[in-house]
């Protein structure tokens, strides 16, 4: 039986619905996110129109993953939204999944969607916020909620848009509550017999977090965290306060935090995030327009995107990071003591915070931790499909396989790669290598920067050795070189190490972790190794490590092994194959376009070694 899960809503005008949300547009200022504008409410009042980003699709066959991918990789429109704030449904991602299985949409038994917005859910969301709003604010919020719901989320509209998207009426259409989808996305591929499950993001239908227990095919809720409490929303608001983009730049704040001192603003963030009894936390001051003035009074003026970063900004990021960490550990410590369960699954956008995940691992609370590699809304398509499978499968049905890799995207054969190369024969030269891993390893050891395009594309926001840019981590100038001339991004931004799994403990303090195959934990770099790999060591002495096993990715493992044999250091710098504000490359054409437009020195494209022709 085939089950198709997908994420995303659309307000695209060609469906006859209302204009896009200004919150989904790039370049929002701190003041803008607190405005009533374009039919939307300020972000502190949880606008409904913020939903729909990160559209993706995932296909299961009898509970096993066939394919999954984000729409942005095909359209080259980051986060699946355009400059007008219109979100895009995953038309191309769905087609990719069906083509990979060799089926049509009519062969799909169940279509599962990653949210379940109803009139009752909207009413609950509004009731939760009313105590924090003035009468005038409440009226505006209710009007906006009702209008956006009718234009974007009403169940009949969602099903109709899916029919328009695919040309078929789904045999069974299952809306899955948002945090249930996140929970399923982490639980079912974990391989655990029993685990606590914690999901955290900006907001679901009316909640921002779910704590549950996974056992077999059952996910049993312990409690939800209702609005206006939301660590994800708080993090996003402070992301904009610090001058970064209103969607997707939270990871920059996490990177900036490594340069800051949290003590300067600790007491203020402790007043924003209250730790209460029984592992509960709250953010009661988040709702309403008063938050804007409170932040400015306590933290100073908001940074504009073009202004330089100061130590104050790093200190704010560090204090925010600590506040989120303390709240999550508060919840998990109580849950661990209450249930006695020693395994943990994490999902939701906040679970992409590798510094937070590293702190959880080092806390010693859990013996095993699984973080969904596509923890944000991109992964909720998969979670919706897993949820539908669990609800419909019998006890004799084989359970989903544990995840050992995330290579669920498209791959391209040698003929397709050669055709792409031939289109640039005036600018490129290439050779077919018997061992492309060895060829690229030699270039890295000589100080070159290499693109690395192999096999099936990764699912999730991390490049894990199939769509990567690689470099020598021993070079202390490599971080600045890559940020300035390859990635075109801020100089403080860090890079990650990929290390042979069997050698990871020699370079990194893996306390609390058996491995880190999905680059989702920041761990301390051993003191004796910091001088060996300065290009991947953060300012606070940690690194977002990826452990690479031969079984999961033999070609990438061989490359690192060759590099280790040449240099004595079995670690390479690994960053995503893209430039600032663009999605990770998907096709050979995407890879060549990025290669030609940057100062990447060479490219391993399948078995082809590619260089740029020297223009005389």
PDB file of N, CA and C in Angstrom, residues 318-362:
ATOM      1  N   UNK A 318      23.607  34.606  22.710  1.00  0.00           N
ATOM      2  CA  UNK A 318      24.050  33.619  23.688  1.00  0.00           C
ATOM      3  C   UNK A 318      23.048  33.464  24.820  1.00  0.00           C
ATOM      4  N   UNK A 319      22.484  34.574  25.292  1.00  0.00           N
ATOM      5  CA  UNK A 319      21.500  34.508  26.369  1.00  0.00           C
ATOM      6  C   UNK A 319      20.212  33.840  25.903  1.00  0.00           C
ATOM      7  N   UNK A 320      19.800  34.123  24.674  1.00  0.00           N
ATOM      8  CA  UNK A 320      18.629  33.462  24.100  1.00  0.00           C
ATOM      9  C   UNK A 320      18.864  31.959  23.998  1.00  0.00           C
ATOM     10  N   UNK A 321      20.021  31.581  23.495  1.00  0.00           N
ATOM     11  CA  UNK A 321      20.349  30.166  23.359  1.00  0.00           C
ATOM     12  C   UNK A 321      20.306  29.467  24.717  1.00  0.00           C
ATOM     13  N   UNK A 322      20.846  30.090  25.743  1.00  0.00           N
ATOM     14  CA  UNK A 322      20.828  29.502  27.076  1.00  0.00           C
ATOM     15  C   UNK A 322      19.408  29.368  27.613  1.00  0.00           C
ATOM     16  N   UNK A 323      18.564  30.373  27.353  1.00  0.00           N
ATOM     17  CA  UNK A 323      17.190  30.328  27.855  1.00  0.00           C
ATOM     18  C   UNK A 323      16.409  29.177  27.228  1.00  0.00           C
ATOM     19  N   UNK A 324      16.587  28.982  25.929  1.00  0.00           N
ATOM     20  CA  UNK A 324      15.917  27.872  25.249  1.00  0.00           C
ATOM     21  C   UNK A 324      16.447  26.543  25.771  1.00  0.00           C
ATOM     22  N   UNK A 325      17.762  26.447  25.908  1.00  0.00           N
ATOM     23  CA  UNK A 325      18.351  25.210  26.445  1.00  0.00           C
ATOM     24  C   UNK A 325      17.801  24.889  27.830  1.00  0.00           C
ATOM     25  N   UNK A 326      17.748  25.881  28.706  1.00  0.00           N
ATOM     26  CA  UNK A 326      17.299  25.644  30.070  1.00  0.00           C
ATOM     27  C   UNK A 326      15.841  25.193  30.104  1.00  0.00           C
ATOM     28  N   UNK A 327      15.002  25.775  29.237  1.00  0.00           N
ATOM     29  CA  UNK A 327      13.591  25.393  29.206  1.00  0.00           C
ATOM     30  C   UNK A 327      13.421  23.953  28.732  1.00  0.00           C
ATOM     31  N   UNK A 328      14.154  23.590  27.694  1.00  0.00           N
ATOM     32  CA  UNK A 328      14.020  22.235  27.157  1.00  0.00           C
ATOM     33  C   UNK A 328      14.557  21.209  28.154  1.00  0.00           C
ATOM     34  N   UNK A 329      15.692  21.488  28.767  1.00  0.00           N
ATOM     35  CA  UNK A 329      16.224  20.556  29.760  1.00  0.00           C
ATOM     36  C   UNK A 329      15.312  20.461  30.983  1.00  0.00           C
ATOM     37  N   UNK A 330      14.660  21.532  31.337  1.00  0.00           N
ATOM     38  CA  UNK A 330      13.683  21.524  32.427  1.00  0.00           C
ATOM     39  C   UNK A 330      12.559  20.534  32.126  1.00  0.00           C
ATOM     40  N   UNK A 331      12.037  20.580  30.912  1.00  0.00           N
ATOM     41  CA  UNK A 331      10.983  19.648  30.501  1.00  0.00           C
ATOM     42  C   UNK A 331      11.490  18.218  30.460  1.00  0.00           C
ATOM     43  N   UNK A 332      12.644  18.021  29.865  1.00  0.00           N
ATOM     44  CA  UNK A 332      13.152  16.663  29.688  1.00  0.00           C
ATOM     45  C   UNK A 332      13.593  16.032  31.004  1.00  0.00           C
ATOM     46  N   UNK A 333      14.158  16.816  31.895  1.00  0.00           N
ATOM     47  CA  UNK A 333      14.568  16.271  33.188  1.00  0.00           C
ATOM     48  C   UNK A 333      13.370  15.733  33.950  1.00  0.00           C
ATOM     49  N   UNK A 334      12.291  16.473  33.946  1.00  0.00           N
ATOM     50  CA  UNK A 334      11.090  16.024  34.644  1.00  0.00           C
ATOM     51  C   UNK A 334      10.489  14.804  33.958  1.00  0.00           C
ATOM     52  N   UNK A 335      10.435  14.828  32.623  1.00  0.00           N
ATOM     53  CA  UNK A 335       9.851  13.701  31.892  1.00  0.00           C
ATOM     54  C   UNK A 335      10.663  12.430  32.085  1.00  0.00           C
ATOM     55  N   UNK A 336      11.981  12.578  32.092  1.00  0.00           N
ATOM     56  CA  UNK A 336      12.838  11.405  32.312  1.00  0.00           C
ATOM     57  C   UNK A 336      12.602  10.815  33.694  1.00  0.00           C
ATOM     58  N   UNK A 337      12.515  11.655  34.714  1.00  0.00           N
ATOM     59  CA  UNK A 337      12.290  11.175  36.074  1.00  0.00           C
ATOM     60  C   UNK A 337      10.888  10.581  36.228  1.00  0.00           C
ATOM     61  N   UNK A 338       9.930  11.187  35.554  1.00  0.00           N
ATOM     62  CA  UNK A 338       8.534  10.752  35.690  1.00  0.00           C
ATOM     63  C   UNK A 338       8.288   9.409  35.010  1.00  0.00           C
ATOM     64  N   UNK A 339       8.925   9.192  33.849  1.00  0.00           N
ATOM     65  CA  UNK A 339       8.630   7.986  33.062  1.00  0.00           C
ATOM     66  C   UNK A 339       9.685   6.908  33.193  1.00  0.00           C
ATOM     67  N   UNK A 340      10.906   7.290  33.515  1.00  0.00           N
ATOM     68  CA  UNK A 340      11.991   6.327  33.550  1.00  0.00           C
ATOM     69  C   UNK A 340      12.489   5.904  32.191  1.00  0.00           C
ATOM     70  N   UNK A 341      12.026   6.544  31.141  1.00  0.00           N
ATOM     71  CA  UNK A 341      12.397   6.167  29.776  1.00  0.00           C
ATOM     72  C   UNK A 341      13.736   6.809  29.418  1.00  0.00           C
ATOM     73  N   UNK A 342      14.648   5.997  28.898  1.00  0.00           N
ATOM     74  CA  UNK A 342      16.027   6.437  28.701  1.00  0.00           C
ATOM     75  C   UNK A 342      16.374   6.755  27.257  1.00  0.00           C
ATOM     76  N   UNK A 343      15.414   6.712  26.353  1.00  0.00           N
ATOM     77  CA  UNK A 343      15.646   7.074  24.950  1.00  0.00           C
ATOM     78  C   UNK A 343      14.793   8.287  24.604  1.00  0.00           C
ATOM     79  N   UNK A 344      15.268   9.094  23.663  1.00  0.00           N
ATOM     80  CA  UNK A 344      14.594  10.344  23.312  1.00  0.00           C
ATOM     81  C   UNK A 344      14.550  10.525  21.804  1.00  0.00           C
ATOM     82  N   UNK A 345      13.407  10.989  21.308  1.00  0.00           N
ATOM     83  CA  UNK A 345      13.248  11.397  19.908  1.00  0.00           C
ATOM     84  C   UNK A 345      12.873  12.871  19.872  1.00  0.00           C
ATOM     85  N   UNK A 346      13.468  13.616  18.945  1.00  0.00           N
ATOM     86  CA  UNK A 346      13.217  15.048  18.817  1.00  0.00           C
ATOM     87  C   UNK A 346      12.806  15.397  17.394  1.00  0.00           C
ATOM     88  N   UNK A 347      11.883  16.345  17.264  1.00  0.00           N
ATOM     89  CA  UNK A 347      11.501  16.891  15.956  1.00  0.00           C
ATOM     90  C   UNK A 347      10.909  18.273  16.163  1.00  0.00           C
ATOM     91  N   UNK A 348      10.536  18.928  15.053  1.00  0.00           N
ATOM     92  CA  UNK A 348      10.121  20.323  15.081  1.00  0.00           C
ATOM     93  C   UNK A 348      11.314  21.204  14.789  1.00  0.00           C
ATOM     94  N   UNK A 349      11.057  22.413  14.299  1.00  0.00           N
ATOM     95  CA  UNK A 349      12.150  23.274  13.860  1.00  0.00           C
ATOM     96  C   UNK A 349      13.193  23.546  14.911  1.00  0.00           C
ATOM     97  N   UNK A 350      12.805  23.641  16.187  1.00  0.00           N
ATOM     98  CA  UNK A 350      13.769  23.912  17.251  1.00  0.00           C
ATOM     99  C   UNK A 350      14.749  22.754  17.398  1.00  0.00           C
ATOM    100  N   UNK A 351      14.350  21.555  16.989  1.00  0.00           N
ATOM    101  CA  UNK A 351      15.238  20.387  17.081  1.00  0.00           C
ATOM    102  C   UNK A 351      16.382  20.444  16.076  1.00  0.00           C
ATOM    103  N   UNK A 352      16.390  21.420  15.173  1.00  0.00           N
ATOM    104  CA  UNK A 352      17.535  21.621  14.287  1.00  0.00           C
ATOM    105  C   UNK A 352      18.640  22.433  14.957  1.00  0.00           C
ATOM    106  N   UNK A 353      18.399  22.863  16.196  1.00  0.00           N
ATOM    107  CA  UNK A 353      19.386  23.640  16.932  1.00  0.00           C
ATOM    108  C   UNK A 353      20.424  22.680  17.497  1.00  0.00           C
ATOM    109  N   UNK A 354      21.555  22.552  16.814  1.00  0.00           N
ATOM    110  CA  UNK A 354      22.534  21.530  17.185  1.00  0.00           C
ATOM    111  C   UNK A 354      23.226  21.849  18.497  1.00  0.00           C
ATOM    112  N   UNK A 355      23.320  23.121  18.882  1.00  0.00           N
ATOM    113  CA  UNK A 355      23.887  23.462  20.180  1.00  0.00           C
ATOM    114  C   UNK A 355      22.981  22.973  21.299  1.00  0.00           C
ATOM    115  N   UNK A 356      21.681  23.135  21.128  1.00  0.00           N
ATOM    116  CA  UNK A 356      20.710  22.600  22.084  1.00  0.00           C
ATOM    117  C   UNK A 356      20.808  21.086  22.155  1.00  0.00           C
ATOM    118  N   UNK A 357      20.862  20.432  21.013  1.00  0.00           N
ATOM    119  CA  UNK A 357      20.925  18.967  20.991  1.00  0.00           C
ATOM    120  C   UNK A 357      22.198  18.461  21.667  1.00  0.00           C
ATOM    121  N   UNK A 358      23.298  19.159  21.446  1.00  0.00           N
ATOM    122  CA  UNK A 358      24.532  18.774  22.107  1.00  0.00           C
ATOM    123  C   UNK A 358      24.431  18.887  23.617  1.00  0.00           C
ATOM    124  N   UNK A 359      23.751  19.937  24.092  1.00  0.00           N
ATOM    125  CA  UNK A 359      23.558  20.096  25.529  1.00  0.00           C
ATOM    126  C   UNK A 359      22.703  18.972  26.096  1.00  0.00           C
ATOM    127  N   UNK A 360      21.694  18.549  25.363  1.00  0.00           N
ATOM    128  CA  UNK A 360      20.856  17.430  25.813  1.00  0.00           C
ATOM    129  C   UNK A 360      21.695  16.159  25.908  1.00  0.00           C
ATOM    130  N   UNK A 361      22.522  15.911  24.908  1.00  0.00           N
ATOM    131  CA  UNK A 361      23.360  14.715  24.927  1.00  0.00           C
ATOM    132  C   UNK A 361      24.311  14.742  26.120  1.00  0.00           C
ATOM    133  N   UNK A 362      24.943  15.897  26.373  1.00  0.00           N
ATOM    134  CA  UNK A 362      25.916  15.984  27.460  1.00  0.00           C
ATOM    135  C   UNK A 362      25.265  15.994  28.834  1.00  0.00           C
TER     136      UNK A 362
END
